[in-house]
Short mmCIF file of C-alpha atoms in Angstrom, two decimals:
data_model
loop_
_atom_site.label_atom_id
_atom_site.label_comp_id
_atom_site.label_asym_id
_atom_site.label_seq_id
_atom_site.Cartn_x
_atom_site.Cartn_y
_atom_site.Cartn_z
CA MET A 142 0.00 0.00 0.00
CA ILE A 143 2.75 2.45 0.96
CA ARG A 144 4.63 1.74 -2.26
CA VAL A 145 1.46 2.47 -4.21
CA VAL A 146 1.06 5.77 -2.38
CA LEU A 147 4.67 6.76 -3.05
CA LEU A 148 4.25 5.88 -6.71
CA CYS A 149 1.07 7.96 -6.86
CA TRP A 150 2.91 10.92 -5.35
CA ILE A 151 5.64 10.65 -7.96
CA ILE A 152 3.11 10.33 -10.80
CA LEU A 153 0.96 13.19 -9.53
CA LEU A 154 3.92 15.49 -9.07
CA GLY A 155 5.22 14.50 -12.48
CA PHE A 156 1.94 15.34 -14.22
CA SER A 157 1.26 18.50 -12.25
CA GLY A 158 4.83 19.71 -11.81
CA CYS A 159 4.29 22.96 -13.69
CA ALA A 160 1.07 23.67 -11.81
CA VAL A 161 2.35 22.97 -8.31
CA PRO A 162 4.02 26.35 -7.65
CA ASN A 163 0.97 28.16 -9.06
CA ALA A 164 -1.47 26.14 -6.97
CA LEU A 165 0.47 26.58 -3.75
CA SER A 166 0.92 30.30 -4.33
CA ILE A 167 -2.85 30.70 -4.71
CA ALA A 168 -3.42 29.01 -1.37
CA VAL A 169 -1.17 31.42 0.54
CA MET A 170 -2.04 34.73 -1.15
CA PRO A 171 -5.72 35.50 -0.44
CA ASP A 172 -5.37 39.25 -1.10
CA ASP A 173 -3.92 39.22 -4.60
CA TYR A 174 -7.18 40.46 -6.19
CA ILE A 175 -8.33 42.68 -3.32
CA SER A 176 -5.35 44.97 -3.91
CA LYS A 177 -6.68 45.75 -7.40
CA PHE A 178 -10.38 45.95 -6.51
CA GLY A 179 -11.73 49.47 -6.76
CA VAL A 180 -8.48 51.03 -7.97
CA ASN A 181 -9.27 54.08 -10.11
CA LYS A 182 -6.73 53.22 -12.81
CA CYS A 183 -8.23 50.37 -14.79
CA ASP A 184 -5.54 48.81 -16.96
CA GLN A 185 -6.81 47.15 -20.15
CA SER A 186 -3.68 45.04 -20.42
CA TYR A 187 -4.38 43.62 -16.95
CA PHE A 188 -7.81 42.34 -18.03
CA GLU A 189 -6.43 40.95 -21.27
CA ASN A 190 -3.79 39.08 -19.27
CA GLU A 191 -6.39 37.66 -16.86
CA ILE A 192 -8.64 36.57 -19.74
CA GLN A 193 -5.70 34.80 -21.37
CA LYS A 194 -4.78 33.09 -18.08
CA ALA A 195 -8.34 31.80 -17.73
CA LYS A 196 -8.44 30.65 -21.37
CA ASP A 197 -5.12 28.86 -20.84
CA ASN A 198 -6.73 26.91 -17.97
CA LYS A 199 -4.57 28.51 -15.28
CA ASP A 200 -7.05 27.93 -12.46
CA PRO A 201 -9.74 29.38 -14.77
CA ILE A 202 -12.72 29.69 -12.42
CA TYR A 203 -10.73 31.31 -9.63
CA THR A 204 -9.01 33.67 -12.06
CA ALA A 205 -12.15 34.58 -14.00
CA ILE A 206 -14.56 35.35 -11.17
CA ASN A 207 -12.09 37.53 -9.26
CA ALA A 208 -10.90 39.46 -12.29
CA ALA A 209 -14.53 39.89 -13.45
CA SER A 210 -15.38 41.79 -10.26
CA ILE A 211 -12.51 44.19 -10.88
CA ALA A 212 -13.66 44.73 -14.48
CA ARG A 213 -17.20 45.45 -13.27
CA VAL A 214 -16.23 48.23 -10.85
CA CYS A 215 -14.10 49.63 -13.68
CA GLN A 216 -17.35 49.66 -15.70
CA GLU A 217 -15.78 47.34 -18.27
CA PHE A 218 -19.03 45.41 -18.53
CA ALA A 219 -18.23 43.46 -21.71
CA LEU A 220 -14.84 42.38 -20.34
CA SER A 221 -16.46 41.42 -17.03
CA ASN A 222 -18.95 39.24 -18.86
CA GLU A 223 -16.24 37.68 -21.02
CA LEU A 224 -14.52 36.55 -17.82
CA LEU A 225 -17.76 35.39 -16.23
CA ASP A 226 -18.60 33.42 -19.38
CA ILE A 227 -15.34 31.52 -19.01
CA ALA A 228 -16.15 30.73 -15.38
CA GLU A 229 -19.67 29.60 -16.20
CA ASP A 230 -18.47 27.36 -19.04
CA LYS A 231 -16.01 25.73 -16.65
CA TYR A 232 -18.76 25.25 -14.08
CA LYS A 233 -21.01 23.62 -16.68
CA TYR A 234 -18.57 21.31 -18.39
CA ASP A 235 -15.62 20.82 -16.03
CA VAL A 236 -17.51 20.73 -12.72
CA ASP A 237 -21.23 19.99 -13.13
CA LEU A 238 -20.66 17.45 -15.92
CA GLU A 239 -17.37 16.11 -14.61
CA SER A 240 -17.03 12.39 -15.30
CA THR A 241 -16.93 9.86 -12.48
CA GLY A 242 -13.33 9.04 -13.37
CA ASN A 243 -12.28 12.69 -13.16
CA LYS A 244 -14.05 13.12 -9.81
CA ILE A 245 -12.23 10.08 -8.43
CA ALA A 246 -8.93 11.46 -9.75
CA ARG A 247 -9.67 14.88 -8.21
CA ASN A 248 -10.41 13.31 -4.82
CA LEU A 249 -7.26 11.19 -5.08
CA VAL A 250 -5.19 14.31 -5.70
CA GLY A 251 -6.90 16.00 -2.74
CA ILE A 252 -6.16 13.07 -0.43
CA LEU A 253 -2.60 12.28 -1.54
CA LEU A 254 -1.49 15.90 -2.04
CA ASN A 255 -4.10 18.58 -1.29
CA ASP A 256 -6.93 20.40 -3.03
CA THR A 257 -4.72 23.30 -4.13
CA PHE A 258 -3.18 20.96 -6.72
CA SER A 259 -6.56 20.91 -8.54
CA ASP A 260 -8.32 23.81 -10.20
CA TYR A 261 -10.75 25.71 -8.01
CA ASP A 262 -14.31 24.50 -8.61
CA GLY A 263 -16.10 27.21 -6.65
CA ASN A 264 -19.09 27.29 -4.35
CA LEU A 265 -22.78 27.24 -5.17
CA TYR A 266 -23.45 30.76 -3.90
CA GLU A 267 -20.63 31.97 -6.15
CA ARG A 268 -22.29 30.41 -9.19
CA ILE A 269 -25.50 32.27 -8.41
CA MET A 270 -23.51 35.51 -8.22
CA VAL A 271 -21.90 34.78 -11.61
CA ASN A 272 -25.32 34.90 -13.26
CA LEU A 273 -26.45 37.86 -11.16
CA TYR A 274 -23.44 39.97 -12.19
CA LYS A 275 -23.76 38.88 -15.81
CA GLY A 276 -27.36 40.07 -15.69
CA LEU A 277 -26.39 43.44 -14.21
CA ASN A 278 -23.60 43.82 -16.77
CA PHE A 279 -26.01 43.13 -19.64
CA MET A 280 -28.43 45.72 -18.20
CA SER A 281 -25.62 48.29 -18.25
CA LEU A 282 -24.96 47.33 -21.87
CA ASN A 283 -28.70 47.85 -22.54
CA ASP A 284 -29.00 44.19 -23.57
CA PHE A 285 -32.13 43.32 -21.63
CA GLU A 286 -32.78 40.15 -23.63
CA ASN A 287 -29.58 38.47 -22.41
CA ALA A 288 -30.01 40.01 -18.96
CA ARG A 289 -33.33 38.15 -18.65
CA VAL A 290 -31.58 34.87 -19.47
CA GLU A 291 -28.97 35.44 -16.75
CA PHE A 292 -31.43 36.38 -14.00
CA ASN A 293 -33.54 33.33 -14.81
CA ARG A 294 -30.42 31.19 -14.55
CA ALA A 295 -29.58 32.71 -11.16
CA LEU A 296 -33.07 31.86 -9.89
CA ILE A 297 -32.85 28.31 -11.26
CA ARG A 298 -29.51 27.78 -9.50
CA GLN A 299 -31.14 28.83 -6.22
CA ASP A 300 -33.97 26.34 -6.72
CA MET A 301 -31.46 23.57 -7.41
CA ALA A 302 -29.40 24.23 -4.29
CA LYS A 303 -30.66 21.26 -2.29
CA GLU A 304 -30.15 18.90 -5.22
CA TYR A 305 -26.63 20.22 -5.68
CA PHE A 306 -25.63 19.49 -2.09
CA ALA A 307 -27.23 16.04 -1.95
CA PRO A 308 -24.38 14.13 -3.69
CA GLN A 309 -21.75 15.79 -1.48
CA ILE A 310 -23.65 14.94 1.68
CA GLN A 311 -24.09 11.36 0.45
CA ALA A 312 -20.37 11.02 -0.37
CA ALA A 313 -19.45 12.12 3.16
CA LYS A 314 -21.92 9.63 4.66
CA GLU A 315 -20.55 6.77 2.53
CA GLU A 316 -16.99 7.55 3.54
CA LEU A 317 -18.05 7.67 7.18
CA GLU A 318 -19.65 4.22 6.82
CA LYS A 319 -16.38 2.85 5.41
CA GLN A 320 -14.50 4.22 8.41
CA LYS A 321 -16.87 2.44 10.80
CA SER A 322 -15.43 -0.88 9.62
CA ASP A 323 -12.06 0.16 11.06
CA PRO A 324 -11.58 -1.60 14.44
CA ASN A 325 -10.17 1.65 15.83
CA TYR A 326 -13.14 3.75 14.68
CA LYS A 327 -14.77 4.23 18.09
CA LYS A 328 -11.46 5.03 19.78
CA ASN A 329 -10.68 7.64 17.15
CA LEU A 330 -14.09 9.32 17.45
CA LYS A 331 -12.89 11.15 20.55
CA ASN A 332 -9.83 12.44 18.71
CA THR A 333 -11.86 13.51 15.67
CA LYS A 334 -14.17 15.39 18.01
CA LEU A 335 -11.27 17.74 18.80
CA VAL A 336 -11.50 19.03 15.23
CA TYR A 337 -15.28 19.41 15.26
CA ASP A 338 -15.09 21.27 18.58
CA GLU A 339 -12.91 23.92 16.95
CA TYR A 340 -15.49 24.41 14.21
CA SER A 341 -18.37 24.48 16.71
CA ARG A 342 -16.84 27.56 18.27
CA LEU A 343 -16.43 29.08 14.82
CA PHE A 344 -20.06 28.63 13.79
CA LYS A 345 -21.25 30.57 16.84
CA GLU A 346 -20.13 33.69 14.93
CA PHE A 347 -22.47 32.91 12.04
CA LYS A 348 -26.17 32.31 11.56
CA THR A 349 -26.42 29.19 9.44
CA SER A 350 -29.57 27.49 8.20
CA GLU A 351 -30.46 24.29 6.36
CA ASN A 352 -32.25 26.24 3.64
CA PHE A 353 -29.77 27.75 1.22
CA ILE A 354 -31.09 31.00 -0.25
CA ASN A 355 -29.70 34.37 -1.35
CA PRO A 356 -32.54 36.93 -1.36
CA TYR A 357 -30.25 39.46 -3.05
CA ALA A 358 -30.37 37.42 -6.25
CA THR A 359 -34.16 37.35 -6.06
CA TYR A 360 -34.25 41.12 -5.52
CA ALA A 361 -31.94 41.81 -8.48
CA ALA A 362 -34.17 39.67 -10.71
CA SER A 363 -37.28 41.46 -9.43
CA VAL A 364 -35.79 44.89 -10.21
CA PHE A 365 -34.74 43.74 -13.66
CA PHE A 366 -38.28 42.57 -14.45
CA TYR A 367 -39.64 45.90 -13.21
CA LEU A 368 -37.30 47.93 -15.41
CA ASP A 369 -38.22 45.62 -18.30
CA LYS A 370 -41.89 46.50 -17.59
CA ASP A 371 -42.71 42.90 -16.66
CA TYR A 372 -44.47 44.13 -13.51
CA LYS A 373 -46.27 40.90 -12.66
CA ASN A 374 -43.09 38.83 -12.72
CA SER A 375 -41.33 41.50 -10.67
CA ALA A 376 -44.06 41.44 -8.03
CA ASP A 377 -44.13 37.64 -7.91
CA LYS A 378 -40.39 37.44 -7.29
CA PHE A 379 -40.38 40.13 -4.61
CA ARG A 380 -43.35 38.51 -2.86
CA GLU A 381 -41.02 35.59 -2.02
CA ILE A 382 -38.75 38.01 -0.15
CA ALA A 383 -41.71 39.61 1.65
CA ILE A 384 -43.04 36.21 2.79
CA ALA A 385 -39.62 35.34 4.22
CA ASN A 386 -39.44 38.71 6.06
CA PRO A 387 -42.96 39.34 7.40
CA LYS A 388 -41.82 41.75 10.14
CA ASN A 389 -39.62 43.95 7.94
CA LYS A 390 -41.59 47.16 7.34
CA ALA A 391 -39.29 48.43 4.57
CA ILE A 392 -39.67 45.19 2.60
CA SER A 393 -43.43 45.22 3.18
CA ALA A 394 -43.62 48.78 1.80
CA ILE A 395 -41.67 47.82 -1.34
CA ASN A 396 -43.82 44.73 -1.79
CA LYS A 397 -47.01 46.79 -1.54
CA ARG A 398 -45.80 49.16 -4.27
CA LEU A 399 -44.81 46.31 -6.57
CA GLN A 400 -48.07 44.42 -6.06
CA THR A 401 -50.05 47.60 -6.77
CA ARG A 402 -48.07 48.22 -9.96
CA ALA A 403 -48.64 44.65 -11.12
CA LYS A 404 -52.39 45.20 -10.85
CA ASN A 405 -52.25 48.45 -12.81
CA VAL A 406 -49.89 47.63 -15.67
CA LYS A 407 -51.63 49.99 -18.13
CA SER A 408 -51.42 53.09 -15.97
CA LYS A 409 -48.36 55.35 -16.17
CA GLY A 410 -47.66 55.34 -12.46
CA LYS A 411 -44.80 57.00 -10.59
CA LYS A 412 -41.18 56.41 -11.48
CA TYR A 413 -38.92 54.86 -8.85
CA ILE A 414 -35.26 54.48 -7.94
CA PHE A 415 -34.21 51.03 -6.72
CA LEU A 416 -31.03 50.74 -4.68
CA ALA A 417 -28.80 47.66 -4.60
CA TYR A 418 -26.02 48.33 -2.08
CA GLU A 419 -23.12 45.90 -1.58
CA ASP A 420 -21.16 46.70 1.57
CA GLY A 421 -17.79 45.56 2.89
CA LEU A 422 -15.93 42.36 2.12
CA GLY A 423 -17.35 38.93 2.76
CA THR A 424 -15.87 36.02 4.68
CA ILE A 425 -12.69 34.41 3.39
CA LYS A 426 -10.75 31.33 4.44
CA ASN A 427 -7.61 31.10 6.51
CA GLU A 428 -5.51 28.03 7.16
CA PHE A 429 -6.09 26.32 10.48
CA ALA A 430 -3.56 23.75 11.77
CA ILE A 431 -4.27 21.17 14.45
CA ASN A 432 -2.46 18.05 15.63
CA ILE A 433 -4.52 15.11 16.83
CA PRO A 434 -3.54 11.64 18.03
CA TYR A 435 -4.94 8.96 15.74
CA ILE A 436 -4.80 5.18 16.01
CA ILE A 437 -3.69 3.40 12.86
CA SER A 438 -2.72 -0.22 12.24
CA ASP A 439 0.86 0.23 13.42
CA GLY A 440 0.03 2.19 16.57
CA VAL A 441 -0.73 5.80 17.46
CA ALA A 442 0.27 8.53 15.01
CA THR A 443 0.12 12.29 15.39
CA LEU A 444 -1.79 13.70 12.45
CA SER A 445 -0.93 17.23 11.41
CA LEU A 446 -4.09 18.51 9.76
CA SER A 447 -4.33 21.71 7.75
CA LEU A 448 -7.94 22.78 7.38
CA PRO A 449 -9.77 25.85 6.08
CA MET A 450 -11.17 28.17 8.73
CA LEU A 451 -13.60 30.99 8.04
CA LYS A 452 -12.50 34.53 8.74
CA LYS A 453 -14.88 37.48 8.81
CA ARG A 454 -13.84 40.76 7.24
CA ASP A 455 -15.02 44.29 7.94
CA PHE A 456 -18.09 46.31 7.06
CA SER A 457 -17.68 49.51 5.11
CA TYR A 458 -20.51 51.96 5.83
CA LYS A 459 -22.99 49.19 6.67
CA ASP A 460 -26.00 51.49 7.22
CA ILE A 461 -26.89 53.99 4.51
CA SER A 462 -29.91 55.93 3.28
CA ILE A 463 -31.06 57.20 -0.10
CA ASN A 464 -33.09 60.42 -0.24
CA GLY A 465 -33.78 60.09 3.46
CA VAL A 466 -34.99 56.46 3.29
CA LYS A 467 -32.85 53.97 5.18
CA ALA A 468 -31.74 50.92 3.18
CA THR A 469 -32.68 47.57 4.69
CA GLN A 470 -30.34 44.60 4.79
CA ILE A 471 -31.55 41.76 2.63
CA SER A 472 -28.62 39.32 2.44
CA ASN A 473 -25.76 38.44 4.76
CA PHE A 474 -23.07 36.83 2.61
CA ASP A 475 -21.09 35.76 5.68
CA ASN A 476 -23.99 33.56 6.75
CA ILE A 477 -24.60 32.27 3.22
CA PHE A 478 -20.92 31.30 2.96
CA ALA A 479 -20.96 29.65 6.41
CA THR A 480 -24.11 27.68 5.58
CA GLU A 481 -22.52 26.12 2.51
CA PHE A 482 -19.23 25.55 4.34
CA LYS A 483 -21.03 23.79 7.20
CA ILE A 484 -22.75 21.42 4.77
CA GLU A 485 -19.42 20.53 3.16
CA LEU A 486 -17.45 20.33 6.43
CA PRO A 487 -17.83 16.56 7.17
CA TRP A 488 -16.26 15.72 3.80
CA ILE A 489 -13.51 18.33 4.25
CA ILE A 490 -12.53 16.87 7.63
CA THR A 491 -12.85 13.25 6.47
CA LYS A 492 -10.61 13.89 3.47
CA SER A 493 -8.03 15.68 5.62
CA ILE A 494 -7.87 12.79 8.09
CA LEU A 495 -7.55 10.25 5.28
CA SER A 496 -4.75 12.31 3.79
CA GLY A 497 -3.05 12.63 7.18
CA THR A 498 -3.14 8.90 7.93
CA ILE A 499 -1.74 7.96 4.51
CA LYS A 500 1.05 10.54 4.69
CA SER A 501 1.90 9.65 8.28
CA ALA A 502 2.14 5.95 7.46
CA THR A 503 4.20 6.65 4.34
CA SER A 504 6.61 8.89 6.23
CA ALA A 505 7.14 6.28 8.93
CA VAL A 506 7.87 3.51 6.43
CA VAL A 507 10.31 5.64 4.43
CA ALA A 508 12.18 6.67 7.57
CA ASP A 509 12.34 3.07 8.77
CA LYS A 510 13.42 1.46 5.49
CA PHE A 511 15.47 4.14 3.80
CA GLY A 512 16.34 6.86 6.35
CA GLY A 513 18.69 9.74 5.53
CA VAL A 514 18.02 11.65 2.33
CA ALA A 515 14.84 9.72 1.48
CA SER A 516 13.34 10.55 4.86
CA LEU A 517 14.28 14.22 4.50
CA ALA A 518 12.77 14.37 1.01
CA THR A 519 9.55 12.78 2.27
CA THR A 520 9.36 15.27 5.14
CA PHE A 521 9.77 18.15 2.68
CA LEU A 522 7.06 16.71 0.42
CA LEU A 523 4.70 16.26 3.36
CA SER A 524 5.26 19.86 4.43
CA ALA A 525 4.71 21.17 0.90
CA THR A 526 1.48 19.23 0.46
CA ASN A 527 0.05 19.85 3.92
CA LYS A 528 -1.92 22.91 2.84
CA ALA A 529 -5.57 23.89 3.15
CA ASP A 530 -7.39 25.21 0.11
CA ILE A 531 -8.31 28.79 1.03
CA ARG A 532 -9.33 30.06 -2.41
CA VAL A 533 -12.60 32.04 -2.54
CA TRP A 534 -14.20 34.78 -4.60
CA GLN A 535 -12.35 37.50 -2.71
CA THR A 536 -14.35 40.58 -3.72
CA LEU A 537 -17.88 39.51 -2.85
CA PRO A 538 -19.63 41.77 -0.31
CA LYS A 539 -20.31 41.18 3.35
CA ILE A 540 -23.96 42.26 3.17
CA ALA A 541 -26.42 43.55 0.59
CA SER A 542 -29.04 46.20 1.37
CA ILE A 543 -31.93 47.56 -0.69
CA ALA A 544 -34.31 50.51 -0.91
CA MET A 545 -37.00 51.88 -3.22
CA VAL A 546 -37.75 55.62 -3.42
CA GLU A 547 -39.73 57.83 -5.76
CA ASN A 548 -37.63 59.24 -8.60
CA LYS A 549 -37.76 63.04 -8.34
CA GLY A 550 -34.78 63.68 -10.59
CA SER A 551 -31.85 63.27 -8.19
CA TYR A 552 -30.48 61.07 -5.46
CA THR A 553 -28.31 61.55 -2.38
CA ILE A 554 -26.86 58.60 -0.52
CA LYS A 555 -25.60 59.18 3.03
CA ASP A 556 -24.04 57.08 5.77
CA SER A 557 -25.46 56.85 9.29
CA SER A 558 -23.59 60.00 10.37
CA GLY A 559 -25.06 62.08 7.53
CA LYS A 560 -21.92 62.09 5.38
CA ILE A 561 -22.73 62.14 1.64
CA ILE A 562 -21.36 59.03 -0.07
CA ALA A 563 -22.79 59.59 -3.55
CA SER A 564 -25.17 62.01 -5.23
CA ASP A 565 -26.19 62.95 -8.75
CA LYS A 566 -29.04 64.00 -10.99
CA ILE A 567 -31.07 61.33 -12.73
CA ASP A 568 -33.67 61.22 -15.50
CA LYS A 569 -36.96 61.44 -13.59
CA SER A 570 -38.99 60.21 -16.55
CA LYS A 571 -37.57 56.69 -16.13
CA ASP A 572 -37.31 54.03 -13.46
CA ALA A 573 -33.75 53.40 -12.34
CA LEU A 574 -31.48 50.97 -10.54
CA ILE A 575 -28.49 52.35 -8.65
CA TRP A 576 -25.89 49.69 -7.92
CA LEU A 577 -23.54 50.91 -5.21
CA ARG A 578 -20.40 49.07 -4.09
CA SER A 579 -18.24 50.00 -1.13
CA SER A 580 -15.57 47.54 0.00
CA ASN A 581 -14.20 50.14 2.43
CA LYS A 582 -14.70 53.86 3.07
CA ASP A 583 -12.05 54.77 0.51
CA MET A 584 -13.70 52.74 -2.23
CA VAL A 585 -17.21 53.67 -3.39
CA LYS A 586 -18.37 52.85 -6.92
CA SER A 587 -21.84 53.48 -8.34
CA ILE A 588 -23.49 52.38 -11.57
CA ILE A 589 -26.83 53.77 -12.75
CA ILE A 590 -29.12 51.73 -14.97
CA GLN A 591 -32.22 53.36 -16.50
CA ARG A 592 -34.66 52.26 -19.14
#
């Protein structure tokens, strides 16, 4: 068995040799895209380089989604969508339709080396945001036909969330059943609990739920339908948000307006400004190391596990108002991220323990049989491959807030202290969507969409 593992390591490193430095560098540099997000100088050559990297399959999903966010705040909507198209194609064909053989190979790489040696395959909530941003980009390009397609896709992805998680949950359960056949399973439960206890403390910082939903995507779709004069569809979508938030007076007021408009589609009606405000930076992953004793066939080993741990980042303004109306929070991306992470956690831990036991056994055999240089080389390899995958879509917001006010020809957006964040005149003969992004108080970007 150990010889097989060593051979696999050699083969895997041989096939992925060129990708190893790239993969490991991604895992230890979580801020490489944040430094460019919101920078006023938007370099065309930078986007061309990122597009080429993604097309050359250099971690295409991770590269494309992060660079696409930068292109969007630079108002390079076509370039942003070109990048998001690459990511979505990879989701469709390389992830969703991945063959059984490729999935087995990917898991083998993850167990024998680590997940950073494979391309990033993203999270479900990120896929929903891909379609949401593509829809917003198409609206800015005045291509409402393609925008409709993207918002419908975002809503479909939300509906399919439970089905998407089912295979992952089942895989974790099946692996757990296999472990139960190990005579040391019950003894090791206590040691495994040390890991779960660390995560239990973590999840106290988040509000997780079994039902995966991102109301912000539903809101964006509802606003699109309204601006496209599909008032009934707009009202139907927003009603879902109102039902889920029966005590929120701001949401109830918006819902009442939309339902009234849906019943009077032929009348001219008032014109409105819709606000979509994305605040702060959402949760990312850090590496978390823990050593646990673990009983294997040859005795007790100390497993050095490297696992992903969630880390919250800061708000920007958090609370804002538009024309005197306070925006109401509709989505907490920290909680959405934590919900998905919690569902996937059993498999993450199981895979890490499997990896740790194999590497520990291999290291012991090499040291015993070969010693010297071979043992040193194995130790170096173990250290290099003992990494947690901490890749995420770095520029997603912490929270999203919304508002709806009558369009009187201008808007002023203020923070809770009364400081003006953004203001401008606006065509009062049209409905409008103002998309506002603030990752911190030095970075505020706004995009106006009217039709």
